[in-house]
XYZ file of C-alpha atoms in Angstrom:
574
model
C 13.747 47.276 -4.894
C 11.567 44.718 -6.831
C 7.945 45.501 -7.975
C 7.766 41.662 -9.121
C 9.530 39.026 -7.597
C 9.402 35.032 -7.892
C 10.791 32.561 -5.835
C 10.486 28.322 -5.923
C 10.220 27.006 -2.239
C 11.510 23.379 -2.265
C 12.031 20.329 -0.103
C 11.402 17.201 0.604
C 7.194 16.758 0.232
C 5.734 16.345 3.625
C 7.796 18.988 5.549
C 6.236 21.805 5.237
C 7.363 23.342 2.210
C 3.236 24.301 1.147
C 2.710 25.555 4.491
C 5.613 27.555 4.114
C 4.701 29.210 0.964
C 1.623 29.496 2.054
C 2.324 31.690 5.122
C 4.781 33.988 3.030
C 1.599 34.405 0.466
C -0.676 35.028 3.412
C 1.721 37.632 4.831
C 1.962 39.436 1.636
C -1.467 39.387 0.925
C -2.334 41.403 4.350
C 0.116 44.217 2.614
C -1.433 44.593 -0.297
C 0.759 42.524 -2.477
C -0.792 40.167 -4.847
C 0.817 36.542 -5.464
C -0.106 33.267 -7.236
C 1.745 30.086 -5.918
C 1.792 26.927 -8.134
C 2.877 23.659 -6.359
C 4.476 20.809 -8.191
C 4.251 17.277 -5.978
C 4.571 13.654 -6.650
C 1.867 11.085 -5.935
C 2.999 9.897 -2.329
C 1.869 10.889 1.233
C 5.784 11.593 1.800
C 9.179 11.847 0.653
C 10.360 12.822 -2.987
C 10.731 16.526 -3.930
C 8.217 18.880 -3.988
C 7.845 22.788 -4.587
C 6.445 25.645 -4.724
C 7.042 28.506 -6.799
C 5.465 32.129 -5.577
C 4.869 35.451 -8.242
C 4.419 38.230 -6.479
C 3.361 41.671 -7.492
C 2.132 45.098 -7.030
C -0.746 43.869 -9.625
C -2.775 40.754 -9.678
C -0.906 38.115 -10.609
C -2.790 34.742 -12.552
C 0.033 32.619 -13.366
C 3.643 31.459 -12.357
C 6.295 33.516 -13.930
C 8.959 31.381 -15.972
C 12.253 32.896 -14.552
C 13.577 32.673 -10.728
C 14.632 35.606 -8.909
C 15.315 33.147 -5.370
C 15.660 29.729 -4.729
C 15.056 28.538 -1.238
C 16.305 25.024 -1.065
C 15.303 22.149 2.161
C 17.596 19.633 -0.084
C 19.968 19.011 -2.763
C 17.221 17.893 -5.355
C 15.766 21.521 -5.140
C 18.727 22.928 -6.897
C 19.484 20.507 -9.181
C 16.130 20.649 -10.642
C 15.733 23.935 -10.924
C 19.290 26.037 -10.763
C 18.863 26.254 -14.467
C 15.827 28.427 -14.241
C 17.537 31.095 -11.975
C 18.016 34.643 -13.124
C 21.354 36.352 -13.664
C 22.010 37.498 -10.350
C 19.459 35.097 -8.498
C 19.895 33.380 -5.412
C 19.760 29.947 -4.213
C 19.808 30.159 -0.491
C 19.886 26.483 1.116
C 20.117 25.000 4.717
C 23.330 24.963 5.980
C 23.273 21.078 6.724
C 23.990 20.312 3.039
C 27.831 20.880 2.210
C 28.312 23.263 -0.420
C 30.635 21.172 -2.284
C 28.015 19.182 -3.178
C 26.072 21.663 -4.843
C 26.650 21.981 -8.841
C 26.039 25.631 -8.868
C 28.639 28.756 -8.754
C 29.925 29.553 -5.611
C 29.035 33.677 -5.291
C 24.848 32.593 -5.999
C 24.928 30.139 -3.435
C 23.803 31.730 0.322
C 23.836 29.156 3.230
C 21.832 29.822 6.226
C 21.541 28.167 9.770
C 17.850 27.086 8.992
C 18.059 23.225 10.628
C 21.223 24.896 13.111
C 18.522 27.081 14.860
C 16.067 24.562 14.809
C 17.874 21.730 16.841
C 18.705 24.989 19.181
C 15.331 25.652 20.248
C 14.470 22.141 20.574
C 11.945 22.479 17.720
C 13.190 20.477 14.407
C 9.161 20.815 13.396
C 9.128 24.025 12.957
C 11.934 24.581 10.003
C 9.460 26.238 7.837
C 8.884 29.047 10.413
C 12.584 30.046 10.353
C 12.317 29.606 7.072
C 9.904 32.572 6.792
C 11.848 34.774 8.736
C 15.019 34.828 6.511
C 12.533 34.940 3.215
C 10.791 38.154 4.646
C 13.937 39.779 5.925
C 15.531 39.349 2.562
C 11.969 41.024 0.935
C 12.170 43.760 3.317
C 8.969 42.479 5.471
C 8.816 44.035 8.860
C 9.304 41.082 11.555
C 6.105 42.485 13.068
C 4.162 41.720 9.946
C 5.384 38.335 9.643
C 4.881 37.552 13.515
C 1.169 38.443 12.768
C 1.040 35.582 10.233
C 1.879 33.043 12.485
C -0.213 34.162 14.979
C -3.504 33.618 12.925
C -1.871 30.511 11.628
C -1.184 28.782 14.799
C -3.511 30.590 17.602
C -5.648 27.169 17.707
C -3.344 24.720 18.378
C -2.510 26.445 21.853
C 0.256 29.216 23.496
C 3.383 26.921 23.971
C 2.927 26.502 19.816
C 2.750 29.894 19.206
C 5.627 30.736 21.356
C 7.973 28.489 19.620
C 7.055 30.014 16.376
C 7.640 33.376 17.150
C 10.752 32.486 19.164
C 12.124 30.577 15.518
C 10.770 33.541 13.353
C 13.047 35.842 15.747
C 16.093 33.552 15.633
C 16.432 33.879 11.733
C 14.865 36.958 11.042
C 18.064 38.884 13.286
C 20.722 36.065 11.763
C 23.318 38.424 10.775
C 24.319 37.724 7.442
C 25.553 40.196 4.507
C 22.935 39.183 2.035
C 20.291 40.709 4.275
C 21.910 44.124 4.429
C 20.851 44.822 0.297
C 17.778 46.296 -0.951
C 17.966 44.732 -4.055
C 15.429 41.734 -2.972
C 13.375 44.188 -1.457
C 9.997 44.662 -2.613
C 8.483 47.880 -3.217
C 6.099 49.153 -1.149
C 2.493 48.294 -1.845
C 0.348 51.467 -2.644
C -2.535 48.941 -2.398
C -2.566 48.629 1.460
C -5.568 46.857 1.807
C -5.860 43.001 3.433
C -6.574 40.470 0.827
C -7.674 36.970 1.032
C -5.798 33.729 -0.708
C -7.215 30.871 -1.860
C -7.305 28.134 -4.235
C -9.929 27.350 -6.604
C -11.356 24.265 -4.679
C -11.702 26.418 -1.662
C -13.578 28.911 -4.082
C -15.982 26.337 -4.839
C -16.705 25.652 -2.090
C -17.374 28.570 -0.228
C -19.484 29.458 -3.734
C -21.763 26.292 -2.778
C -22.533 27.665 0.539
C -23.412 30.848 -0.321
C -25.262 29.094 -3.074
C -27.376 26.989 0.216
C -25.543 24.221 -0.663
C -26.083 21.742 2.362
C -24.934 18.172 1.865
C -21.891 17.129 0.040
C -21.188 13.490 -0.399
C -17.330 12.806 -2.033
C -14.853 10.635 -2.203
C -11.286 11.714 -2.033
C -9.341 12.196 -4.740
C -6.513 14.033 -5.725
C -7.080 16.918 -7.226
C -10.124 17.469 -6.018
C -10.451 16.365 -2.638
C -10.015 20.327 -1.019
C -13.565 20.922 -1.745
C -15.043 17.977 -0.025
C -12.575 18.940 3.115
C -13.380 22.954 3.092
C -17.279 21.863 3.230
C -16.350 19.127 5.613
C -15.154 22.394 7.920
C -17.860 24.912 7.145
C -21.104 23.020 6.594
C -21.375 21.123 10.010
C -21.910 25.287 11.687
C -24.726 25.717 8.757
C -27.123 22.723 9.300
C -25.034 20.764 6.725
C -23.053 17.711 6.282
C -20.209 16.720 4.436
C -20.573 12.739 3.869
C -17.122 10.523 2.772
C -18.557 7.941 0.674
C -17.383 4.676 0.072
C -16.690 5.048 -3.582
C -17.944 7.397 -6.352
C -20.956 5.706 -7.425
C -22.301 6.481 -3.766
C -21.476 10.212 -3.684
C -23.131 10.462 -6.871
C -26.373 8.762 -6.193
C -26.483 10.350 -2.499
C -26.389 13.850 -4.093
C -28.885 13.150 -6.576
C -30.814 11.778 -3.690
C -30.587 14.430 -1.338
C -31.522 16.972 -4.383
C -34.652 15.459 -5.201
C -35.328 15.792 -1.563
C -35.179 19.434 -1.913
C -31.854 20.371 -0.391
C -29.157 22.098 -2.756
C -26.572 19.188 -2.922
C -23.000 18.333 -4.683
C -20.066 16.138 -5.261
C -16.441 16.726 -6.085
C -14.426 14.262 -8.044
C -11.714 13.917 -11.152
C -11.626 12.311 -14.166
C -11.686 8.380 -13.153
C -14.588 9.278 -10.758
C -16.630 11.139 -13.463
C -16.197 7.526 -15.198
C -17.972 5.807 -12.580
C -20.565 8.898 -11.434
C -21.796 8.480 -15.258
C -24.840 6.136 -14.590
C -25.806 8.594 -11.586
C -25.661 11.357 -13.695
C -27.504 9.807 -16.227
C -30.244 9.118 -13.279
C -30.365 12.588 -12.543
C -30.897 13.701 -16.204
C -33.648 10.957 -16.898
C -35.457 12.266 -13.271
C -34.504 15.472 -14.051
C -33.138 16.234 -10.896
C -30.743 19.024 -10.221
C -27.185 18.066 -9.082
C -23.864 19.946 -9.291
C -20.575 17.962 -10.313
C -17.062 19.853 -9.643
C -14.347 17.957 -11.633
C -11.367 19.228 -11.277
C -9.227 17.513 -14.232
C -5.951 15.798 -14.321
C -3.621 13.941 -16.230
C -5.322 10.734 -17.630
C -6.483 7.854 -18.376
C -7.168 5.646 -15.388
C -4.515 6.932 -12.585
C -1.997 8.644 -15.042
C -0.635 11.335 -13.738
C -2.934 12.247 -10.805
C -0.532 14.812 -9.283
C -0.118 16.662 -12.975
C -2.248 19.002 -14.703
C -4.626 18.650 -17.991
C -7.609 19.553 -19.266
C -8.561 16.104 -21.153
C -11.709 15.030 -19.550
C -13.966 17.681 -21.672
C -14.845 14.849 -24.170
C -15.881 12.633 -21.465
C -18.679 15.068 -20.131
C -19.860 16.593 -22.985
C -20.519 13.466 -24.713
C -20.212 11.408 -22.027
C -22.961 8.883 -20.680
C -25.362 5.999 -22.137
C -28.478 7.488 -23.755
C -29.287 11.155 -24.172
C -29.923 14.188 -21.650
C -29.487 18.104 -21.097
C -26.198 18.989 -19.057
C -24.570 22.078 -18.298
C -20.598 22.669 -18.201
C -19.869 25.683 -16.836
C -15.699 26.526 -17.008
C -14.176 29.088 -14.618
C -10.716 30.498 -15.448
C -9.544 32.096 -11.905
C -10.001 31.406 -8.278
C -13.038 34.427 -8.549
C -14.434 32.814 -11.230
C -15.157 29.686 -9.407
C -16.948 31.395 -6.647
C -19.421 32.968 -8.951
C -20.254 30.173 -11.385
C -20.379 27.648 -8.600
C -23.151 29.771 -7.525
C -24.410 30.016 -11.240
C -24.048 26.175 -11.676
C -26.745 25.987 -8.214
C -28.980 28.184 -10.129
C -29.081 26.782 -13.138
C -29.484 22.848 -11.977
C -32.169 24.203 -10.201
C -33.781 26.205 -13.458
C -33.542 23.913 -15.845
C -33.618 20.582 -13.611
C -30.083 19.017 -14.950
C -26.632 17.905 -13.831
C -24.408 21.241 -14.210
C -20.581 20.557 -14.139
C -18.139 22.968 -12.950
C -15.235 21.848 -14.838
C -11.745 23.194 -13.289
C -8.595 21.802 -13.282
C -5.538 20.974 -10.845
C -3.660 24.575 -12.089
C -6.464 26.342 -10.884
C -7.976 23.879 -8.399
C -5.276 23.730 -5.844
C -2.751 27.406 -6.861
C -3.460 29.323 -3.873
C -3.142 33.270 -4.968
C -4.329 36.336 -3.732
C -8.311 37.117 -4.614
C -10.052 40.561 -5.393
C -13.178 41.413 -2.734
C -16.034 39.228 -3.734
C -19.012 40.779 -3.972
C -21.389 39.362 -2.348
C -24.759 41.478 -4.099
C -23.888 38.841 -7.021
C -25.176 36.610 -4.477
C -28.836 35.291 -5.612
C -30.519 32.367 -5.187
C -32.967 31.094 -7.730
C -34.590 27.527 -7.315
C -36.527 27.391 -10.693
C -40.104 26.304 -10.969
C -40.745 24.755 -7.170
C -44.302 24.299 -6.364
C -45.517 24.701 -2.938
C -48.372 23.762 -0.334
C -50.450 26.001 -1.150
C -50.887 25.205 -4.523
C -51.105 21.621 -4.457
C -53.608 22.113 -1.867
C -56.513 22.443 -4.536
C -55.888 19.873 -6.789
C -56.963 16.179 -6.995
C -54.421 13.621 -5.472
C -52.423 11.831 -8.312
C -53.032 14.810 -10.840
C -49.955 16.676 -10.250
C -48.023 16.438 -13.231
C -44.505 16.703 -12.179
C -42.809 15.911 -15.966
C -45.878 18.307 -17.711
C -44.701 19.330 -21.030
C -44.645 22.935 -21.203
C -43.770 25.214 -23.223
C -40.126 25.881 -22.086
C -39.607 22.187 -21.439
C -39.367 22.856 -17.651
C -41.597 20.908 -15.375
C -42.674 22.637 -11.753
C -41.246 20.494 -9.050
C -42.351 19.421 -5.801
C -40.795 18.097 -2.835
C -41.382 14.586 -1.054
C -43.653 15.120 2.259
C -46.419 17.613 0.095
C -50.065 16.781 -0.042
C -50.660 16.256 -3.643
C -47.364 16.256 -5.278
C -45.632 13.798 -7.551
C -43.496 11.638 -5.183
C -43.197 8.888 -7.404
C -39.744 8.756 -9.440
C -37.861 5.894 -11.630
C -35.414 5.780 -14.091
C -37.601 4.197 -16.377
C -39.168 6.487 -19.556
C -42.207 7.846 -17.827
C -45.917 10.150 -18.849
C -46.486 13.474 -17.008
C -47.509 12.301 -13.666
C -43.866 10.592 -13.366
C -45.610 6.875 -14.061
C -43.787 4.328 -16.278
C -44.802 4.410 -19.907
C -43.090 3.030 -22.891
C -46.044 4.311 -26.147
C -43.620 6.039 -28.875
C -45.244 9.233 -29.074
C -44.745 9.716 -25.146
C -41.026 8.517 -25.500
C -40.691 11.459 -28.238
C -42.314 14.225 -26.305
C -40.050 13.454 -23.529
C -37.215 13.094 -25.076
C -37.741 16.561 -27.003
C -38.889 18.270 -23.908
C -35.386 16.895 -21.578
C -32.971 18.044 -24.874
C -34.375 21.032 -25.959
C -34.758 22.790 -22.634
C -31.216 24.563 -22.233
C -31.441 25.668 -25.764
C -32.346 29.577 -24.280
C -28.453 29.296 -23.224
C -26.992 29.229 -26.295
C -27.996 33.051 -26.488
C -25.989 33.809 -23.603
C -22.401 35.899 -24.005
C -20.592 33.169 -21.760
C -17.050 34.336 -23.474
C -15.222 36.817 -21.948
C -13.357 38.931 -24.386
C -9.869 41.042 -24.341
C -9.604 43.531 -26.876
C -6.476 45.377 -27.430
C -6.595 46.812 -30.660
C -6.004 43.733 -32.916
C -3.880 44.189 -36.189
C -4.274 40.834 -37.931
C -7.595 39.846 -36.279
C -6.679 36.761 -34.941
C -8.656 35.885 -30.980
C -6.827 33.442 -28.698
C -9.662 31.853 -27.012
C -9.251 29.183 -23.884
C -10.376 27.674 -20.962
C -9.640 27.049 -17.612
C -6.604 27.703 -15.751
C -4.503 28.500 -19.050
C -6.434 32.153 -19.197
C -3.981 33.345 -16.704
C -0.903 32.947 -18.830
C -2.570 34.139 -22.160
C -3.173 36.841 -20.486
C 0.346 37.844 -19.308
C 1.775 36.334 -22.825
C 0.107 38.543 -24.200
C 0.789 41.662 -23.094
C 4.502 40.148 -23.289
C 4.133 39.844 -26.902
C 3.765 42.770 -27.720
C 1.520 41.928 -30.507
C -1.898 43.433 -29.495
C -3.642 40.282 -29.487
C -7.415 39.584 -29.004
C -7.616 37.024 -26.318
C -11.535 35.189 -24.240
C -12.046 32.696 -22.241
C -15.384 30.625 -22.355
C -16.978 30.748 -19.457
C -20.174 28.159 -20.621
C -18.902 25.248 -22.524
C -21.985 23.474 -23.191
C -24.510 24.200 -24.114
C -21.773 26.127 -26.595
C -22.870 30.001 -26.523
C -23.427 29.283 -30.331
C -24.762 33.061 -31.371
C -21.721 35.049 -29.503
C -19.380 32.137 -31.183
C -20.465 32.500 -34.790
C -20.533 36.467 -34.310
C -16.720 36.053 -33.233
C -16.312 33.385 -36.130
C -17.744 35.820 -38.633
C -15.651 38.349 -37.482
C -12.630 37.122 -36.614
C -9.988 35.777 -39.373
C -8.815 33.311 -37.187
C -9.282 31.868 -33.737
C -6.876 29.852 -32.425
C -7.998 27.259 -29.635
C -5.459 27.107 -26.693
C -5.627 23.626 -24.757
C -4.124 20.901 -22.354
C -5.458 18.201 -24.234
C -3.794 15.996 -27.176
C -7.303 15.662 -29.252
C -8.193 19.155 -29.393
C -11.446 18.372 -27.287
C -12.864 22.644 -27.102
C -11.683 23.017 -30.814
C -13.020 20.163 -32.342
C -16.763 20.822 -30.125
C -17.000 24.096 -31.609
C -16.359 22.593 -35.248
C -18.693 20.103 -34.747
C -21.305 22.227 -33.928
C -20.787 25.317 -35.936
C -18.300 24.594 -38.744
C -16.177 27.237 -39.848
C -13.254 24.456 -39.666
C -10.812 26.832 -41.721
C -11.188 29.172 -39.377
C -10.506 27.646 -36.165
C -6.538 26.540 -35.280
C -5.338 25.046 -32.412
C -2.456 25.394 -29.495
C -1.850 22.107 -27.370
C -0.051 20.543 -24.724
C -0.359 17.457 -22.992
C 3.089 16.841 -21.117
C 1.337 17.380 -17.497
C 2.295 20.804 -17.024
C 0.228 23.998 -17.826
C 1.445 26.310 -20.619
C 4.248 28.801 -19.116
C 4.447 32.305 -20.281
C 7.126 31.924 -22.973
C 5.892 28.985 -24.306
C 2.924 31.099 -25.302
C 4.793 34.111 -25.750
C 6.691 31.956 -29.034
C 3.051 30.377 -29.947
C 1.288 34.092 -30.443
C 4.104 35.058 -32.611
C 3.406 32.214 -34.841
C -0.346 33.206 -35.063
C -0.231 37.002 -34.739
């Protein structure tokens, strides 16, 4: 029996080979198991080969293992791609409608199974992925029962006759009588972790983080990889008094949102990095206005279309500096799927404190790897909407008084919404005085100015890097962002080297006191990034120095770091 196991799914894309992974993970995930699934797909609606590889474990599981325990194959291309990453003793089990002879593998590794056969038999070619599952979770050990469950929450909506077919296909393969299904060595061991757990991918995490947040109204355009958020709040919102809105281009979604938020209703938009290019004047609006407004970019491979179905992390220049003119902005970085449930929420309460854009900046690794969550808990669930004035207290006051940009002493102006007696309705992109009027005098333009950037500063005293301490010899921290956390975090217990390892959790402003106590501390920290220009590494030298201390890991080929890879790069370091 296994306690880890990983398997690559693949096919042609379009034929189910996601929803097929996904069903396995969802099955597993009900027992106890924990998996992370990474999908690798081409830019087309269909055709070309696509897969998914699934981890699965007894413990929580962040990243795709590098070696293959099964193969799975829907069509040649499957195992020529990826034979070479099988285990000794691994399998590559493929539908019996492509001739073995064909296959440049050895013969004993190679398991053919009637999956197309038994489809054509029950008059149900659609359906390939379901029989699929049944010969997968036989050869695991699953109990048909378990995975008969699965299908039944899958497909309950679309009707009985559906359902029936399903669970008539799962039956077919999951009695096939074959030899291979007769050994326990691709059985996994039993869970002692018996409790149900959710999966979900990080766009789905942000979302359902902006509706516990009272997010309302999200207006997006689709793009890949970040169109899963618009579509989850496209699904929930409508039974909440929301809306989700698809815009005609990114400019729109921006300008709605920023809209809609001045209105008074918690808004967002979803995008990647060519529609961060074009929401850049709207964002700029909303910093002038000082309205709040969440962004989600979830980054890929750049510039212009590049590699829109590959992952990177090279859009951190473009938002942190990014823009005409200068504003206060908020990048907030999650590094799991939990992660980007709780600072979505975070990113809703601090647009609404400190009256700024607030990016959540994910990328495609994280944004669309379904894996199995821990419980969220929902008492970190608190709503804060910053200095909001209300009725009452305009009530008193003399009409055209309210001063809705008042320089205070934090920097932070109290708001009010349009429809109030007495508040400040009047708003323009134009430099304007307290009352929100146009006005051009120097002095004015420098109080404003001073008051917009110097607002957020109370951040940079937050601990926004979480830390890993195992008992560091040669005092070296490994310190990332994003989706790369998870494999840093399995390299390095690989290693074997004891390594100190963080992810930053609050990009900008940069948590500069918790940074220069590591930098003081530390002999080295070594920057670990999907970029080319070293865009983290060469903020923090910018704004802190210490350039002798700080190194740098990167890669910008369009896949994420995989365990070995970092496994050799901490042995360099440490």
């Amino acid at each position: 029996m296994k306690k880890n196991l990983t398997l690559l799914i693949g096919g042609i894309q379009g034929e189910g080979v996601v929803s097929l992974g996904t069903n396995l993970m969802k099955t597993l995930s009900n027992l106890g198991y924990y998996t992370y699934g990474n999908r690798n797909f081409s830019s087309r609606i269909k055709g070309g080969n696509t897969t998914m590889t699934i981890s699965i474990g007894v413990e929580k599981q962040l990243c795709s293992k590098d070696g293959l325990d099964i193969i799975l194959a829907l069509d040649k291309e499957t195992i020529d791609l990826f034979n070479c990453k099988l285990k000794p003793n691994g399998l590559i089990l493929f539908d019996s409608i492509l001739s073995s002879k064909d296959l440049n593998y050895k013969e004993d590794s190679l398991i053919p199974l009637p999956i197309t056969e038994i489809a054509k038999d029950l008059s149900a070619p659609i359906i390939k992925n379901t029989r699929a599952l049944g010969f997968l979770g036989r050869l695991m050990g699953l109990e048909q029962n378990e995975l008969s469950q699965s299908l039944k929450e899958k497909y309950h909506t679309k009707g009985d006759e559906i359902v029936e077919k399903n669970l008539k296909a799962l039956k077919e393969s999951y009695n096939y009588d074959g030899d291979i299904f007769n050994k326990e060595e691709y059985f996994l061991s039993i869970s002692e972790k018996k409790s149900s757990k959710a999966v979900m991918m990080g766009n789905e995490a942000i979302g359902f983080g902006a509706l516990m947040a009272g997010c309302r109204f999200i207006p997006s355009y689709p793009i890949t990889p970040a169109s899963e958020v618009m579509e989850y709040m496209g699904k929930v919102l409508p039974r909440y008094g929301g809306a989700m809105v698809q815009v005609e281009d990114e400019i729109a979604a921006i300008t709605m949102a920023v809209g809609v938020s001045y209105g008074g209703v918690r808004s967002m938009t979803a995008t990647s990095g060519p529609g961060i290019s074009l929401m850049m004047e709207g964002i700029g609006l909303a910093g002038i206005t000082e309205t709040p407004v969440v962004i989600a970019d979830i980054q890929r491979g750049g510039p212009s279309t590049g590699l829109p179905t590959k992952h990177e992390q090279s859009d951190l220049f473009a938002i942190y500096y990014g823009g005409h003119g200068e504003y206060s902005n908020i990048i907030l970085s999650p590094s799991t799927v939990e992660d980007c449930f709780y600072d979505t929420i975070r990113a809703f309460n601090l647009a609404d404190k400190y009256q700024c854009p607030v990016f959540i900046l994910s990328d495609l690794s994280l944004g669309l790897s379904p894996q199995t969550i821990d419980d969220l808990d929902y008492n970190q669930v608190v709503i804060d909407r910053g200095k909001i004035v209300i009725k009452d207290e305009l009530s008193n006051i003399e009409r055209g008084t309210f001063k809705r940009y008042e320089l205070t002493k934090d920097g932070v102006s109290p708001r009010s919404f349009p429809g109030i007696i007495n508040g400040g309705h009047h708003v323009t992109g134009i430099e304007h005085n307290e009352l929100g009027l146009p006005l051009e005098k120097p002095e004015n333009r420098k109080n404003m100015m001073e008051k917009r950037l110097n607002k957020t500063a109370p951040l940079e005293n937050d601990e926004s890097i979480d830390i890993y301490r195992t008992n560091n010899g040669n005092n070296t921290l490994f310190l990332t962002f994003g989706s790369i956390f998870g494999a840093i975090k399995e390299a390095a217990y690989l290693s074997g080297k004891k390594i100190d390892f963080g992810a930053i959790r609050m990009i900008r402003p940069l948590p500069k006191k918790q940074l220069t106590f590591l930098l003081e501390n530390y002999d080295k920290i070594v920057v670990v990034e999907n970029n080319y220009r070293k865009q983290l590494a060469s903020i923090i030298k910018e704004e802190l120095g210490y350039h002798s201390k700080i190194h740098s890991i990167t890669k910008y080929d369009g896949t994420n770091f995989t365990i070995n890879e970092l496994v050799e790069k901490i042995g360099e370091w440490a």
